[in-house]
XYZ file of C-alpha atoms in Angstrom:
470
model
C 0.000 0.000 0.000
C 1.488 3.342 -1.038
C 2.206 6.085 1.480
C -0.427 8.283 -0.137
C -3.139 5.653 0.315
C -2.075 5.082 3.955
C -2.260 8.827 4.584
C -5.820 9.085 3.301
C -6.902 5.978 5.217
C -5.745 7.785 8.368
C -7.686 10.882 7.328
C -10.855 8.859 6.736
C -10.545 7.108 10.117
C -10.280 10.472 11.857
C -13.289 11.826 9.961
C -15.341 8.731 10.853
C -14.785 9.450 14.551
C -16.120 12.995 14.110
C -19.142 11.854 12.066
C -20.050 9.110 14.551
C -20.690 11.714 17.215
C -23.263 13.351 14.937
C -25.071 10.006 14.549
C -24.777 8.218 17.908
C -27.320 9.035 20.640
C -26.291 11.642 23.183
C -25.728 10.261 26.729
C -28.160 11.412 29.413
C -27.215 14.692 31.011
C -24.897 15.804 28.196
C -25.796 18.505 25.697
C -25.831 17.862 21.947
C -23.252 20.619 21.528
C -20.841 18.993 23.998
C -21.295 15.583 22.338
C -20.457 16.939 18.878
C -17.472 18.948 20.130
C -16.212 15.794 21.882
C -16.325 14.008 18.534
C -14.271 16.768 16.919
C -11.801 16.692 19.810
C -11.358 12.903 19.671
C -11.095 12.922 15.880
C -8.405 15.589 16.149
C -6.503 13.597 18.774
C -6.678 10.452 16.626
C -5.270 12.434 13.702
C -2.463 13.727 15.928
C -1.641 10.125 16.856
C -1.859 8.787 13.273
C -0.189 11.904 11.775
C -1.522 11.939 8.191
C -0.380 15.569 8.265
C 1.828 17.574 10.646
C 0.105 18.742 13.856
C -0.396 22.371 12.720
C -2.140 21.236 9.527
C -4.413 18.913 11.520
C -5.408 21.734 13.862
C -6.031 24.179 11.019
C -8.406 21.606 9.506
C -10.125 21.067 12.865
C -10.489 24.813 13.425
C -11.957 25.158 9.929
C -14.499 22.413 10.730
C -15.362 24.066 14.039
C -15.778 27.440 12.322
C -17.826 26.277 9.316
C -19.648 23.081 10.341
C -20.074 23.909 14.023
C -20.573 27.634 13.376
C -18.105 28.752 16.050
C -15.333 30.860 14.564
C -14.816 32.686 17.861
C -14.481 29.383 19.707
C -12.047 27.991 17.140
C -9.724 30.967 17.573
C -10.253 31.675 21.275
C -6.855 30.448 22.527
C -4.869 32.477 19.983
C -5.426 35.554 22.133
C -4.466 33.707 25.304
C -1.294 34.682 27.149
C -0.098 31.076 27.361
C 0.083 30.654 23.582
C 2.194 33.788 23.301
C 4.436 32.701 26.175
C 5.220 29.461 24.344
C 5.961 31.242 21.066
C 8.122 33.817 22.845
C 10.073 31.105 24.654
C 10.856 29.360 21.364
C 12.178 32.623 19.939
C 14.221 33.274 23.086
C 15.759 29.822 22.670
C 16.564 30.587 19.047
C 18.551 33.606 20.256
C 20.973 31.206 21.963
C 21.455 29.380 18.670
C 21.913 32.295 16.270
C 24.258 34.203 18.605
C 26.308 31.128 19.576
C 25.812 31.778 23.301
C 24.512 28.244 23.902
C 27.707 26.703 22.528
C 29.862 29.174 24.449
C 28.246 28.144 27.736
C 28.969 24.479 26.995
C 32.609 25.033 26.015
C 33.189 27.229 29.083
C 31.987 24.407 31.315
C 34.046 21.838 29.415
C 37.230 23.901 29.787
C 36.881 24.411 33.523
C 35.287 21.185 34.721
C 35.452 18.486 32.037
C 38.688 16.549 32.526
C 36.915 13.184 33.019
C 34.171 11.503 31.018
C 31.847 11.530 34.034
C 32.381 15.271 34.443
C 31.647 15.767 30.758
C 28.394 13.959 31.424
C 27.584 16.385 34.215
C 28.472 19.287 31.924
C 25.884 18.071 29.411
C 23.402 18.004 32.306
C 24.274 21.502 33.521
C 24.183 22.907 29.976
C 20.716 21.463 29.385
C 19.597 22.802 32.760
C 20.900 26.333 32.115
C 19.165 26.474 28.730
C 15.895 24.912 29.875
C 14.140 28.083 31.165
C 14.544 29.646 27.722
C 13.890 26.754 25.352
C 10.504 24.977 25.700
C 11.409 22.161 23.325
C 13.434 19.064 24.150
C 14.276 18.710 20.483
C 15.445 22.309 20.112
C 17.337 22.388 23.413
C 18.973 18.972 23.535
C 18.761 18.034 19.871
C 19.600 21.432 18.427
C 22.184 22.748 20.889
C 23.595 20.146 23.277
C 23.615 17.082 21.016
C 25.776 18.564 18.200
C 28.451 19.550 20.742
C 28.630 16.132 22.379
C 28.345 14.260 19.094
C 31.390 16.225 17.944
C 33.171 15.482 21.243
C 32.477 11.759 20.840
C 33.976 11.777 17.334
C 36.970 13.812 18.482
C 37.574 11.231 21.202
C 37.489 8.413 18.647
C 34.000 7.095 19.367
C 31.736 6.366 16.388
C 28.567 4.252 16.031
C 30.478 1.597 14.050
C 33.830 2.013 15.793
C 34.343 2.141 19.561
C 30.756 3.212 20.403
C 31.328 2.358 24.064
C 34.382 4.613 24.266
C 32.168 7.622 25.146
C 29.414 7.857 22.514
C 27.011 5.366 24.084
C 27.245 7.108 27.456
C 26.707 10.561 25.933
C 23.682 9.620 23.822
C 21.813 7.854 26.639
C 22.575 10.590 29.166
C 21.493 13.412 26.848
C 18.039 11.827 26.632
C 17.748 11.464 30.413
C 18.892 15.067 30.880
C 16.431 16.444 28.362
C 13.343 14.893 29.897
C 14.356 15.747 33.477
C 15.188 19.406 32.813
C 11.949 19.610 30.842
C 10.008 19.320 34.113
C 11.752 22.105 36.034
C 10.292 25.271 34.516
C 7.013 26.241 32.887
C 9.052 27.466 29.906
C 11.150 24.271 29.701
C 8.481 22.265 27.886
C 5.643 23.279 25.586
C 3.297 20.857 27.348
C 3.716 22.544 30.751
C 1.573 25.634 30.006
C -0.987 23.245 28.537
C -0.961 21.265 31.806
C -1.508 24.452 33.807
C -4.351 25.508 31.526
C -6.054 22.114 31.887
C -5.618 22.142 35.666
C -7.204 25.585 35.839
C -10.119 24.466 33.681
C -10.707 21.087 35.326
C -9.437 21.410 38.912
C -9.773 25.163 39.437
C -6.127 25.784 40.341
C -3.172 27.449 38.686
C 0.489 28.110 39.502
C 2.933 30.869 38.587
C 6.264 30.518 36.781
C 8.124 31.142 40.044
C 5.825 28.809 41.984
C 6.450 26.008 39.507
C 10.225 26.523 39.630
C 10.207 26.564 43.432
C 8.159 23.363 43.549
C 10.128 21.396 40.965
C 13.660 22.525 41.722
C 14.234 20.315 44.780
C 13.249 16.901 43.328
C 14.635 17.994 39.944
C 18.075 18.954 41.241
C 18.296 15.675 43.157
C 17.655 13.780 39.924
C 20.105 15.891 37.923
C 22.752 15.211 40.571
C 22.182 11.448 40.632
C 21.224 10.500 37.066
C 24.582 11.113 35.304
C 26.348 8.885 37.831
C 23.770 6.101 37.497
C 23.921 6.252 33.691
C 27.726 6.246 33.933
C 27.740 3.153 36.155
C 25.394 1.076 33.988
C 26.792 2.309 30.649
C 30.425 2.590 31.724
C 32.501 4.323 29.015
C 35.866 2.872 28.105
C 37.530 6.300 28.191
C 37.814 7.772 31.667
C 39.955 10.919 31.271
C 40.047 13.525 28.492
C 42.078 16.563 27.476
C 39.314 19.065 28.148
C 41.547 22.099 27.573
C 42.251 21.046 23.986
C 38.572 20.266 23.369
C 37.474 23.645 24.713
C 40.163 25.482 22.773
C 39.021 23.864 19.529
C 35.408 24.789 20.291
C 36.242 28.384 21.171
C 38.255 28.802 17.984
C 35.210 27.664 16.047
C 32.858 30.252 17.603
C 35.380 33.090 18.135
C 35.367 35.797 20.797
C 32.229 36.702 22.688
C 30.234 39.127 20.569
C 28.324 42.235 21.569
C 25.087 40.397 20.739
C 25.959 37.574 23.130
C 26.682 40.035 25.926
C 23.347 41.774 25.397
C 21.531 38.434 25.242
C 23.130 37.397 28.550
C 21.966 40.635 30.171
C 18.410 40.391 28.822
C 18.113 36.721 29.772
C 19.219 37.394 33.360
C 16.687 40.218 33.569
C 13.963 37.906 32.191
C 14.732 35.237 34.813
C 14.585 37.893 37.550
C 11.294 39.123 36.105
C 9.780 35.629 36.078
C 10.953 34.961 39.634
C 9.571 38.231 41.004
C 6.325 38.250 39.031
C 4.231 37.617 42.148
C 5.715 40.776 43.691
C 5.733 43.082 40.659
C 2.455 41.835 39.200
C 4.035 41.548 35.746
C 2.821 38.426 33.947
C 5.381 35.936 32.529
C 4.111 36.506 28.989
C 4.582 40.258 29.350
C 8.175 39.696 30.457
C 8.801 37.362 27.516
C 7.372 39.918 25.076
C 9.509 42.614 26.676
C 12.554 40.385 26.202
C 11.716 39.950 22.513
C 11.289 43.695 22.071
C 14.720 44.306 23.618
C 16.567 41.744 21.476
C 14.875 43.035 18.319
C 15.491 46.732 19.019
C 19.149 46.154 19.946
C 19.831 43.885 16.974
C 20.573 40.718 18.948
C 18.280 39.031 16.425
C 16.403 40.254 13.369
C 12.778 39.784 12.368
C 14.000 37.266 9.805
C 15.480 35.256 12.699
C 12.078 35.376 14.397
C 10.375 34.085 11.257
C 12.957 31.290 11.034
C 11.704 29.758 14.307
C 9.492 27.308 12.450
C 9.016 24.939 15.379
C 7.816 27.856 17.510
C 5.235 29.054 14.997
C 4.094 25.466 14.399
C 3.665 24.909 18.123
C 1.804 28.217 18.425
C -0.736 27.022 15.833
C -1.317 23.477 17.095
C -1.253 24.471 20.758
C -3.737 27.317 20.303
C -5.941 25.110 18.127
C -6.163 22.149 20.494
C -6.673 24.423 23.511
C -9.488 26.233 21.684
C -11.306 22.935 21.107
C -10.580 21.838 24.687
C -11.988 25.123 25.974
C -15.120 24.544 23.903
C -15.509 21.177 25.635
C -15.112 22.822 29.024
C -17.630 25.584 28.240
C -20.151 22.997 27.090
C -19.718 21.357 30.542
C -18.461 18.051 29.159
C -15.850 17.617 31.900
C -18.423 18.482 34.560
C -20.621 15.720 33.107
C -17.618 13.338 33.002
C -16.895 14.009 36.667
C -20.493 13.200 37.607
C -20.288 10.022 35.499
C -17.107 8.969 37.341
C -18.793 9.581 40.698
C -21.764 7.357 39.808
C -19.827 4.674 37.941
C -16.594 4.150 39.870
C -16.738 3.490 43.600
C -13.651 5.259 44.908
C -15.069 6.553 48.163
C -12.812 6.359 51.201
C -9.586 5.847 49.275
C -6.560 7.588 50.804
C -5.443 10.604 48.685
C -1.800 9.462 48.636
C -2.780 5.989 47.443
C -5.142 7.485 44.863
C -2.381 9.727 43.500
C 0.031 6.778 43.431
C -2.467 4.747 41.388
C -3.121 7.595 38.953
C 0.583 8.341 38.462
C 1.363 4.647 37.929
C -1.298 4.616 35.214
C 0.142 7.757 33.593
C 3.567 6.102 33.453
C 2.607 2.776 31.923
C 0.142 4.257 29.435
C 3.126 5.945 27.764
C 4.091 2.726 25.961
C 1.156 3.456 23.662
C 2.023 7.066 22.835
C 4.743 8.144 20.422
C 3.769 11.768 20.981
C 3.791 13.666 24.265
C 1.280 16.091 22.755
C -1.160 13.290 21.960
C -0.746 11.873 25.458
C -1.465 15.222 27.135
C -4.555 16.091 25.108
C -5.928 12.537 25.313
C -5.196 11.339 28.807
C -4.398 14.246 31.116
C -7.947 15.729 31.095
C -9.262 12.365 32.297
C -6.686 12.209 35.119
C -7.446 15.773 36.218
C -11.189 15.082 36.135
C -10.668 12.009 38.321
C -8.504 14.090 40.634
C -11.298 16.641 41.002
C -13.861 13.904 41.680
C -11.630 12.378 44.379
C -10.833 15.794 45.885
C -7.112 15.135 45.532
C -4.670 17.971 46.259
C -4.762 19.679 42.879
C -1.349 21.366 42.623
C 0.608 18.240 43.715
C -1.396 16.165 41.221
C -0.649 18.703 38.467
C 3.086 18.614 39.249
C 3.228 14.805 39.448
C 1.355 14.374 36.166
C 3.595 16.980 34.516
C 6.714 15.160 35.739
C 5.288 11.853 34.534
C 4.465 13.315 31.117
C 8.154 14.048 30.538
C 9.945 11.364 32.561
C 7.826 8.420 31.340
C 8.964 9.200 27.780
C 12.253 7.541 28.816
C 10.582 4.103 28.820
C 11.079 3.858 25.054
C 13.119 5.436 22.277
C 9.976 6.831 20.617
C 8.171 8.480 23.548
C 9.530 11.963 22.822
C 10.799 13.600 19.633
C 14.329 13.795 21.069
C 14.470 10.000 21.468
C 14.496 9.050 17.774
C 17.130 11.733 17.099
C 19.568 10.396 19.709
C 18.729 6.707 19.266
C 19.131 6.868 15.486
C 22.808 7.823 15.876
C 23.410 4.086 16.285
C 25.577 4.214 19.416
C 23.099 2.367 21.649
C 21.194 -0.892 21.251
C 17.445 -0.822 21.851
C 17.741 -3.252 24.764
C 20.284 -1.094 26.579
C 18.290 2.069 25.805
C 15.075 0.620 27.209
C 16.748 -0.978 30.243
C 18.400 2.301 31.218
C 15.215 4.248 30.628
C 13.094 1.915 32.760
C 15.501 2.193 35.694
C 15.622 5.993 35.470
C 11.820 6.275 35.196
C 11.218 4.098 38.265
C 13.577 5.907 40.606
C 12.759 9.356 39.163
C 9.033 8.993 39.807
C 9.789 7.674 43.319
C 11.851 10.818 43.967
C 9.074 13.060 42.644
C 6.463 11.206 44.668
C 8.342 11.046 47.986
C 10.667 14.070 47.952
C 8.340 16.130 45.789
C 5.239 15.613 47.932
C 7.225 16.273 51.124
C 8.729 19.470 49.687
C 5.378 20.681 48.356
C 3.934 20.129 51.836
C 6.705 22.265 53.338
C 6.099 25.178 50.942
C 2.359 25.015 51.430
C 1.113 23.648 48.106
C -1.209 21.172 49.848
C-alpha cells in the first residue's frame, strides 16, 4: 500500500470518529453541543496520533471544521489571544537567540574547559548545559537536539567514538545521558516544555487551580536537582565508558576557535536573559505576567539587533507549536464551556466506587497509570490532550490535592517518555545515531523512570507540603 493511500486511510478514520458523534445518541445529562465537540476533539486527537499531516495542519483543519460546520469561529480561535500561547511562542524565539548568537555553545565550552577533565564530568556538563538552557527553550528537540547534542556528538567523534567504531568509548554514554537530561530538565520550569503551560491551563479548567512561573520553579527545583545530581552517575555506572579521562583544555580550545570571541550580541543576550529570569521569579511581587516579560525580552533583542525579524520568522518549530497548541486548547476550551468535563466528573462519581480511598494511594495509582500508558504514545502532545484531562477530572472527583497532582502528572508526562526510544521527539534523534542498542536504551530508561518517579512522589510531595502547596 502506497504512502499516499495510507495517509488518506488515516484521514478517513479520523473523519469517521467525528461523524459518529453526529449520529450516535447523546448520553443522558450531556448537551448535543458537547457531544459533537467531543467528537471533533477525539477525531483531532486520533489524527495527531496517526499523523496523516503535521500537527499544525491537523489543527487548522479542525479549526476550519469548528468554524464552518459547528458555526463557532470565535471558539475555534479563542486560545490564539491567550497569554499562554504567546508565552510558548516567545520562549521558542528566546531559545533561538541562543542558537543564532552562539551563546549556547559558548556556555557548553566554558563548562568543558573548567570542569570536564573526566568523562563523568563531561556527562555532568551536558546536564548543567541542558539545565541552564531549559528556562529559555521549551522544546526538548530544540534544546537537547539542536544545541547540546551537536556539541557532544562532535566530542564523541573527536575522542574516537563512532557508532560503528568504539561506540562504548564515550558515545554510548553521551547519547543515553542526553536523553535522560532532556526529559528531566523539561520538568523544572514552565518554559522548559511546551506541554507545561498546557498542563496548567487544563488544571485551571478542570481542577480550578493554577500556579505561577516562580511557583512552579520553586516546587520542581528540589526533586529535579536531586535527579540531575544522581542521574549522570547512574547512567555512567550502567553504561560505563571505556575512556575515563580527556584533554578538556584542547577540546574547549578547539570549540572556542570555532565560535570566536564573545560578541556584543551575546553580551546583550546574557543581560536580557538574566533580567527575564529575575522578572519571572519576582512576578508575584511586581504583578508583571510571565508573557509580558517574555514579550519585553523579545522587544529588547529586536530593538538592539541581537536578532532580526528574519530570525524570528525562522523559528518554524515555535510558529508550528503556536498554531497546534492554540488550536487544540481552543477545542478543549469549547468542551469545558459545554460542561463536558463536569458531566464526566459526575459520570465517574456514579460509575466508579472510589469513596474512602486515601489521597496518597489514589495519586500513586493515577501516576502509575500515567507512566505505563506511555508505551502506547509516540507523541507527548497526543498523550497530554488525550489522557491528562481524564486524570485531572478524576482528581477533582476524588478531591485530591490539585497542585501536587498537576506537578506529578507533569513530571510523569516528561519522565515516562524515557521508557522507550519513541516516547519523545528527542528519542528518535539520539537513538538513530546508532551508538546504543534498543535493549540497553530501554533498560536504562526503565531504571531511570522508576527511581525518578519515586523521587518526585516522595521528595516532591514532602517538599510541596513544606512550601504550602497542599
